[in-house]
Coordinates of N, CA and C in Angstrom, one line a residue:
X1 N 48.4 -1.3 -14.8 CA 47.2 -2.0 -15.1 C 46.7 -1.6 -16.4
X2 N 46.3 -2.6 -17.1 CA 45.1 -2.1 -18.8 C 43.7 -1.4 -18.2
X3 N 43.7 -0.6 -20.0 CA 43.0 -0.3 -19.9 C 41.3 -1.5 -19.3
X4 N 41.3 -2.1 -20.0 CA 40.1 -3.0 -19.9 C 39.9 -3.1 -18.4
X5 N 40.9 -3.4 -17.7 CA 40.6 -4.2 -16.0 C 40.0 -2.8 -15.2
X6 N 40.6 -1.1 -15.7 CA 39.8 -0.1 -15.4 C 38.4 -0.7 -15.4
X7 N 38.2 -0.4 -16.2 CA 36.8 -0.1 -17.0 C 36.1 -1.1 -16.4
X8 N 36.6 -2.5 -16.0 CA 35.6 -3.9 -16.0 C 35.4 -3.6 -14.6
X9 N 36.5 -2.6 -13.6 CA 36.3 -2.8 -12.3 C 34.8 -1.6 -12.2
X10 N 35.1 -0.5 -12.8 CA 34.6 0.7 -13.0 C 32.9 -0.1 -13.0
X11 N 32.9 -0.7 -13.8 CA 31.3 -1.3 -14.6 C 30.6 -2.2 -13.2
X12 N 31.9 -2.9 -13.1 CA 30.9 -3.9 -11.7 C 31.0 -2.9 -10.6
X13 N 31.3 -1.7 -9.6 CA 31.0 -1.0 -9.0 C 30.0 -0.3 -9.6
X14 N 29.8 0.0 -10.5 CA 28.6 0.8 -11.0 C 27.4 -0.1 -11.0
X15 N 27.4 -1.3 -11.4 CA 26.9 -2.3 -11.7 C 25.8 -2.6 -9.9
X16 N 27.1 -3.0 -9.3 CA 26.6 -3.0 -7.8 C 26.0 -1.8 -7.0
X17 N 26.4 -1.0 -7.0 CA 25.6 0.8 -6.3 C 24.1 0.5 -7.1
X18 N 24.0 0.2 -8.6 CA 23.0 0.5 -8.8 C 22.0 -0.5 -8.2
X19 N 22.2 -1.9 -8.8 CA 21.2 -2.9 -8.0 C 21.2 -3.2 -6.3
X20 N 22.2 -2.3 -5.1 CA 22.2 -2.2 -4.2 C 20.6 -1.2 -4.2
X21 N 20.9 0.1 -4.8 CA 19.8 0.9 -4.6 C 18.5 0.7 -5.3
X22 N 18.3 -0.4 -6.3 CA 17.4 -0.3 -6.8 C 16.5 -1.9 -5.7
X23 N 17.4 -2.5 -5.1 CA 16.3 -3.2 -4.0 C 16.4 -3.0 -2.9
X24 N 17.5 -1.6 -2.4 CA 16.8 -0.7 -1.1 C 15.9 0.1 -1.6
X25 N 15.9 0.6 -2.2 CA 14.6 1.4 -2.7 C 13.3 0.7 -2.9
X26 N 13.4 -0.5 -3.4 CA 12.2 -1.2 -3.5 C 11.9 -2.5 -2.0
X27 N 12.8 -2.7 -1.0 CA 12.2 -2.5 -0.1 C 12.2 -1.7 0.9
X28 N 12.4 -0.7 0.9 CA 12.2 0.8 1.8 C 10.3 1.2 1.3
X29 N 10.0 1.1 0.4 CA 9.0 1.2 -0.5 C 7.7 0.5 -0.3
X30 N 8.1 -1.0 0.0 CA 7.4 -2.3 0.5 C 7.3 -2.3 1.9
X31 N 8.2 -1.9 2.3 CA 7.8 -1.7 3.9 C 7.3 -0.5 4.8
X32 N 7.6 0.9 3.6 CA 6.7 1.7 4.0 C 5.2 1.9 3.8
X33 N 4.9 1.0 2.9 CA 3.7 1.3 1.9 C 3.2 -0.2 2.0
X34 N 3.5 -1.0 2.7 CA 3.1 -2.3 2.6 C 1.7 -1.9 3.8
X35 N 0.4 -2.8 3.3 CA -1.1 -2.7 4.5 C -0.6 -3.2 5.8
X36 N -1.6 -2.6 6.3 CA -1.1 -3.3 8.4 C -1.2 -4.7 8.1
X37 N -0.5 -4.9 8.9 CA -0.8 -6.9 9.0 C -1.6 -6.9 10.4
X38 N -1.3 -6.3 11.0 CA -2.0 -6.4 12.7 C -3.5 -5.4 12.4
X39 N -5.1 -5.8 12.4 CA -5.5 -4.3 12.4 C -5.7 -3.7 13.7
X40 N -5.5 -4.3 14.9 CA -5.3 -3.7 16.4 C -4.5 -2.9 16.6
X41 N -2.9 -3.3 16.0 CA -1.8 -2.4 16.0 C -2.1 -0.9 15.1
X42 N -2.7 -1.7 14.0 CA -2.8 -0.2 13.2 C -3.6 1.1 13.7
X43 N -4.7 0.4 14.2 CA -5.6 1.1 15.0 C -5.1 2.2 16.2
X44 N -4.0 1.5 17.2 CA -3.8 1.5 18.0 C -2.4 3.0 17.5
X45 N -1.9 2.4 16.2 CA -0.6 3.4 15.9 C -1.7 4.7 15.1
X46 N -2.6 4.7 14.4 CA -3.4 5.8 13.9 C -3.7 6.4 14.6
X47 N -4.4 6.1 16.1 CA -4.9 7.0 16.7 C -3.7 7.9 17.5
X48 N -2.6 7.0 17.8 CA -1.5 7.4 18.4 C -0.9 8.6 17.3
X49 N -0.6 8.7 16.0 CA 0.0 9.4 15.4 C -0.9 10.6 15.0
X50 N -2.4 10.4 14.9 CA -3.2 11.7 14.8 C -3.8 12.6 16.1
X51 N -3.4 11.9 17.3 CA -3.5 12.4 18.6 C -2.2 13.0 19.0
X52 N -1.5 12.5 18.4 CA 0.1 13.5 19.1 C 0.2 14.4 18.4
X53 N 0.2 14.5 16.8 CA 0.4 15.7 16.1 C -0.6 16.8 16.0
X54 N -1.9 16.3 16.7 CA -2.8 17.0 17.1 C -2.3 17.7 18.6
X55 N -2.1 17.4 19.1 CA -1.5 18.1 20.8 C -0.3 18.4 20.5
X56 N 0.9 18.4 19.3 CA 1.9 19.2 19.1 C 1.6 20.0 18.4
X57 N 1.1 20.2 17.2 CA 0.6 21.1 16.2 C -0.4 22.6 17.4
X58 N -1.3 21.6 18.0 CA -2.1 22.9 18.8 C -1.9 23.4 20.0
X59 N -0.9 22.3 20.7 CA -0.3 23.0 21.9 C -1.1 22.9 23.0
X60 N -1.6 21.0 22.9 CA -2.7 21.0 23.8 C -2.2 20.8 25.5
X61 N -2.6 20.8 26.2 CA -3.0 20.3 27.3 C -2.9 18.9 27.9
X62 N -2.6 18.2 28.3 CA -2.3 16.5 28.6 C -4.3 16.0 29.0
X63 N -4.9 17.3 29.5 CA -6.2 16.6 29.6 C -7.3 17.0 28.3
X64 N -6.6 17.9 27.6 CA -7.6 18.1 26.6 C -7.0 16.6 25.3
X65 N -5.7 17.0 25.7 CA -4.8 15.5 24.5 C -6.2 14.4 24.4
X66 N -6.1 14.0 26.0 CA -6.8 12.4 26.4 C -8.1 12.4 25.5
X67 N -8.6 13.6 25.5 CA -10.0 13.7 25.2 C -10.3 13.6 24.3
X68 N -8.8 14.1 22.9 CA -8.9 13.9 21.9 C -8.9 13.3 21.5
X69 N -7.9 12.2 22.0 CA -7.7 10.6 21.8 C -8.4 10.0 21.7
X70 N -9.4 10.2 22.7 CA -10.6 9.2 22.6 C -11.9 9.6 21.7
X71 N -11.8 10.7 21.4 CA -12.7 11.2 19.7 C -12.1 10.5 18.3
X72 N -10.7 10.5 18.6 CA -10.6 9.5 17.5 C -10.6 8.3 17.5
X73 N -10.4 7.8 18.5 CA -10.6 6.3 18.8 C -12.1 6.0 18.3
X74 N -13.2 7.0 18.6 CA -14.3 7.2 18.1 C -14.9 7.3 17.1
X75 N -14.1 8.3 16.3 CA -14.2 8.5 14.7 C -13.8 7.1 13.8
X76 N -12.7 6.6 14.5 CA -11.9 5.6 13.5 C -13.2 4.2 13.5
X77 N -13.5 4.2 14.9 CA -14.6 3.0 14.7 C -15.9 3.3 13.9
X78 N -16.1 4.4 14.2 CA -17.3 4.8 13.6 C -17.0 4.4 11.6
X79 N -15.8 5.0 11.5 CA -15.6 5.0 10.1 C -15.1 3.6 10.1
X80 N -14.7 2.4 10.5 CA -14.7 0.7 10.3 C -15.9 0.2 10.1
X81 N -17.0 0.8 11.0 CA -18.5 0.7 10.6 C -18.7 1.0 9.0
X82 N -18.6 1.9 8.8 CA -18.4 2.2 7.3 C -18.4 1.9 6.2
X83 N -16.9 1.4 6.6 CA -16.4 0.5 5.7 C -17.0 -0.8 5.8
X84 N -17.1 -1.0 6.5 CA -17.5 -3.0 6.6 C -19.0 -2.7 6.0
X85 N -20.0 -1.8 6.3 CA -20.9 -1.9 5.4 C -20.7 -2.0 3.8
X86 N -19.7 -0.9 3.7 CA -19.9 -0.8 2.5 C -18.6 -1.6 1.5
X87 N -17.9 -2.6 2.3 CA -17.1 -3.6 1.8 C -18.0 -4.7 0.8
X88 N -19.1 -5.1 1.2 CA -19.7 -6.5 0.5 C -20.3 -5.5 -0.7
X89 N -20.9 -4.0 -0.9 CA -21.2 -3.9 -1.7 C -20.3 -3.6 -2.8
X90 N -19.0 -3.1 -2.6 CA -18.1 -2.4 -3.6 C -17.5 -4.0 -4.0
X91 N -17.8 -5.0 -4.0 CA -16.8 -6.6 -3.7 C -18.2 -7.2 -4.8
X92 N -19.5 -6.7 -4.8 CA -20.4 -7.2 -5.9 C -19.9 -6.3 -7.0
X93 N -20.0 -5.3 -6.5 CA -19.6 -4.4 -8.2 C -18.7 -4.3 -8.7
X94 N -17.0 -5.1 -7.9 CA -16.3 -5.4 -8.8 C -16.0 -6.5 -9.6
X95 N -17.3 -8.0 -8.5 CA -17.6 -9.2 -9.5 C -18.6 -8.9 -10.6
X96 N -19.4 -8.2 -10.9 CA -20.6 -8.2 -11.6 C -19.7 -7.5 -13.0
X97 N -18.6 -6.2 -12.6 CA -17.6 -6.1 -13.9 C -16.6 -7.1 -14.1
X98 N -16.3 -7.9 -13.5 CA -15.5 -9.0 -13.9 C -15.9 -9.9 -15.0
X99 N -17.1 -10.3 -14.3 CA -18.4 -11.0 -15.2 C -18.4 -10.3 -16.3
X100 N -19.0 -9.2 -16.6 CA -19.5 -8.0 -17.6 C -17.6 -8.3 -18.7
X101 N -16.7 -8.2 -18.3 CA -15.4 -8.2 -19.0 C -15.2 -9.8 -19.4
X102 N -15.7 -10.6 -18.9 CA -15.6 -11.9 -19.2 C -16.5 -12.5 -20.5
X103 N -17.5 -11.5 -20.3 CA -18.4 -11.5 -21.6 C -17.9 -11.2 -23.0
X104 N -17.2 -10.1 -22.9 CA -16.5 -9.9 -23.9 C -15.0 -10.5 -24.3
X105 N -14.4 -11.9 -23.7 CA -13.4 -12.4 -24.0 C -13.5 -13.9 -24.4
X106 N -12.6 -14.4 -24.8 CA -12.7 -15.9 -25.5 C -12.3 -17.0 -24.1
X107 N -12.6 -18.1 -24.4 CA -12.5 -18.8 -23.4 C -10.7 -19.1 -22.7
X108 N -9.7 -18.5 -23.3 CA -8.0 -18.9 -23.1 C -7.9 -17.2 -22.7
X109 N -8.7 -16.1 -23.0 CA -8.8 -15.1 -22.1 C -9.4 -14.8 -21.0
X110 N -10.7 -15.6 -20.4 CA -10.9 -15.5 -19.4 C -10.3 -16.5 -18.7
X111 N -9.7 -17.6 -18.7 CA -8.8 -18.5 -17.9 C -7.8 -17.5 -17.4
X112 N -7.1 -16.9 -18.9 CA -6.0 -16.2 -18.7 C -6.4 -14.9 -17.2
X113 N -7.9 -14.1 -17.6 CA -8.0 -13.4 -16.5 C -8.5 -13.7 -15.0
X114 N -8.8 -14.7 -14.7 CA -9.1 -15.4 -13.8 C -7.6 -15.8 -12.9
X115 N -6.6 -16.3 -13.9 CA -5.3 -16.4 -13.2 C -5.2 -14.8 -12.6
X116 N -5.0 -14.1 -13.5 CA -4.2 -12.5 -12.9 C -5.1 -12.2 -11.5
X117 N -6.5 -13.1 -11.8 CA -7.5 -12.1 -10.4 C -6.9 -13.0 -9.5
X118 N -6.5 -14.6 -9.5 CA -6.3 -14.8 -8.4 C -4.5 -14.6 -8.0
X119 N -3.8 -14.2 -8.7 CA -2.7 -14.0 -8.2 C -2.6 -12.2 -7.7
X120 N -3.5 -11.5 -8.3 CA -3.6 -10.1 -7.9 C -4.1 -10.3 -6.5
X121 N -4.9 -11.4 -6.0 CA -5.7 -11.3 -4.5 C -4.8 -12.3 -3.7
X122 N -3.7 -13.1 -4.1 CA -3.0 -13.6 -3.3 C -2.3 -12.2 -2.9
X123 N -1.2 -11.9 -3.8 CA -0.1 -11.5 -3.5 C -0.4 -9.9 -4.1
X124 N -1.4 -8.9 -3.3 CA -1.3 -8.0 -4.4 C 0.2 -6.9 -4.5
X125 N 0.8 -6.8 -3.5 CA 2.1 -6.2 -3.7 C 3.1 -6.8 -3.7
X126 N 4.0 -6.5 -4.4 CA 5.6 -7.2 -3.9 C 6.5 -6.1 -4.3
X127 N 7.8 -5.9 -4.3 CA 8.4 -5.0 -4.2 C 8.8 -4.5 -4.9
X128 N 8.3 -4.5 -6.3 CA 8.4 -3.3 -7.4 C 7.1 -2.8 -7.8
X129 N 5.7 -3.6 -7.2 CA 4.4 -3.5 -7.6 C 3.8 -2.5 -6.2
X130 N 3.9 -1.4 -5.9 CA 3.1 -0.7 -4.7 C 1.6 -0.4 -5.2
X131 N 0.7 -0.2 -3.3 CA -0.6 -0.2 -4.1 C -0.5 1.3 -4.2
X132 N -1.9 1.9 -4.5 CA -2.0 2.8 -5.4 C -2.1 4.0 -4.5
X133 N -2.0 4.8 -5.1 CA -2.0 6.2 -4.1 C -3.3 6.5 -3.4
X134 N -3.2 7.0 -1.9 CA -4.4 7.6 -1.9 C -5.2 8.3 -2.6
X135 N -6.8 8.7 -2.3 CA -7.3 9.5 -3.1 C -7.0 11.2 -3.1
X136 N -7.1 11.9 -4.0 CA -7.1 13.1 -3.9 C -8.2 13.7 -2.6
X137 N -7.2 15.0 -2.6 CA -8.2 15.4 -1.3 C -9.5 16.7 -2.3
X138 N -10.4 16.5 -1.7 CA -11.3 17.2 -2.6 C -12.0 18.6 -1.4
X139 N -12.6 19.3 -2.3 CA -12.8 20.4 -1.1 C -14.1 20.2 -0.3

């Protein structure tokens, strides 16, 4: 065999491994990091995964577990309250800087940013765009 048919087979196996891994990776990524679509399910898997590693980490009891369970079932509603209050206010303060940035742009740039707002709130992730990291934990 020539050299060339090496090399061309060499390139398209290289070629393939790489864009094999670069859209398992990008959806392994999207589907770990993609938002709940269910929020019942989510709810239902949160409390489930901070109640068991709570009773394995401490070595609870099956009746202290329950009890736990239902403090966070507790906590998590309490903190949805929370949030839903304070969802309409952080949703003015990000239109009132929208507004405030539209002041400062020409009329073919705020069309232009008006498109990016509404395609960032259709579709905010897809599989090379993840959202953003949690916050830092603070003391």
């Amino acid at each position: 065999m020539r050299k060339w048919k090496i090399w061309t087979a060499f390139l398209a196996v290289f070629l393939a491994g790489t864009l094999t891994g670069v859209a398992g990776t990008g959806l392994f990524l999207k589907l770990r990091f993609a938002p709940p679509r269910d929020h019942v399910e989510f709810r239902t898997r949160m409390t489930d995964r901070v109640s068991d590693t709570l009773k394995r980490e401490l070595d609870l009891t099956d009746k202290t577990a329950d009890a736990i369970r239902a403090e966070v079932a507790t906590t998590l509603d309490r903190l949805e309250t929370v949030h839903a209050e304070l969802r309409p206010k952080a949703r003015s303060i990000i239109d009132d800087g929208i507004a405030r940035v539209k002041n400062h742009l020409d009329d073919s740039q705020r069309t232009e940013l008006d498109r990016l707002i509404r395609q960032n709130r259709q579709k905010p992730f897809s599989i090379f765009r993840l959202p953003p990291p949690p916050p830092p934990n603070f003391p």
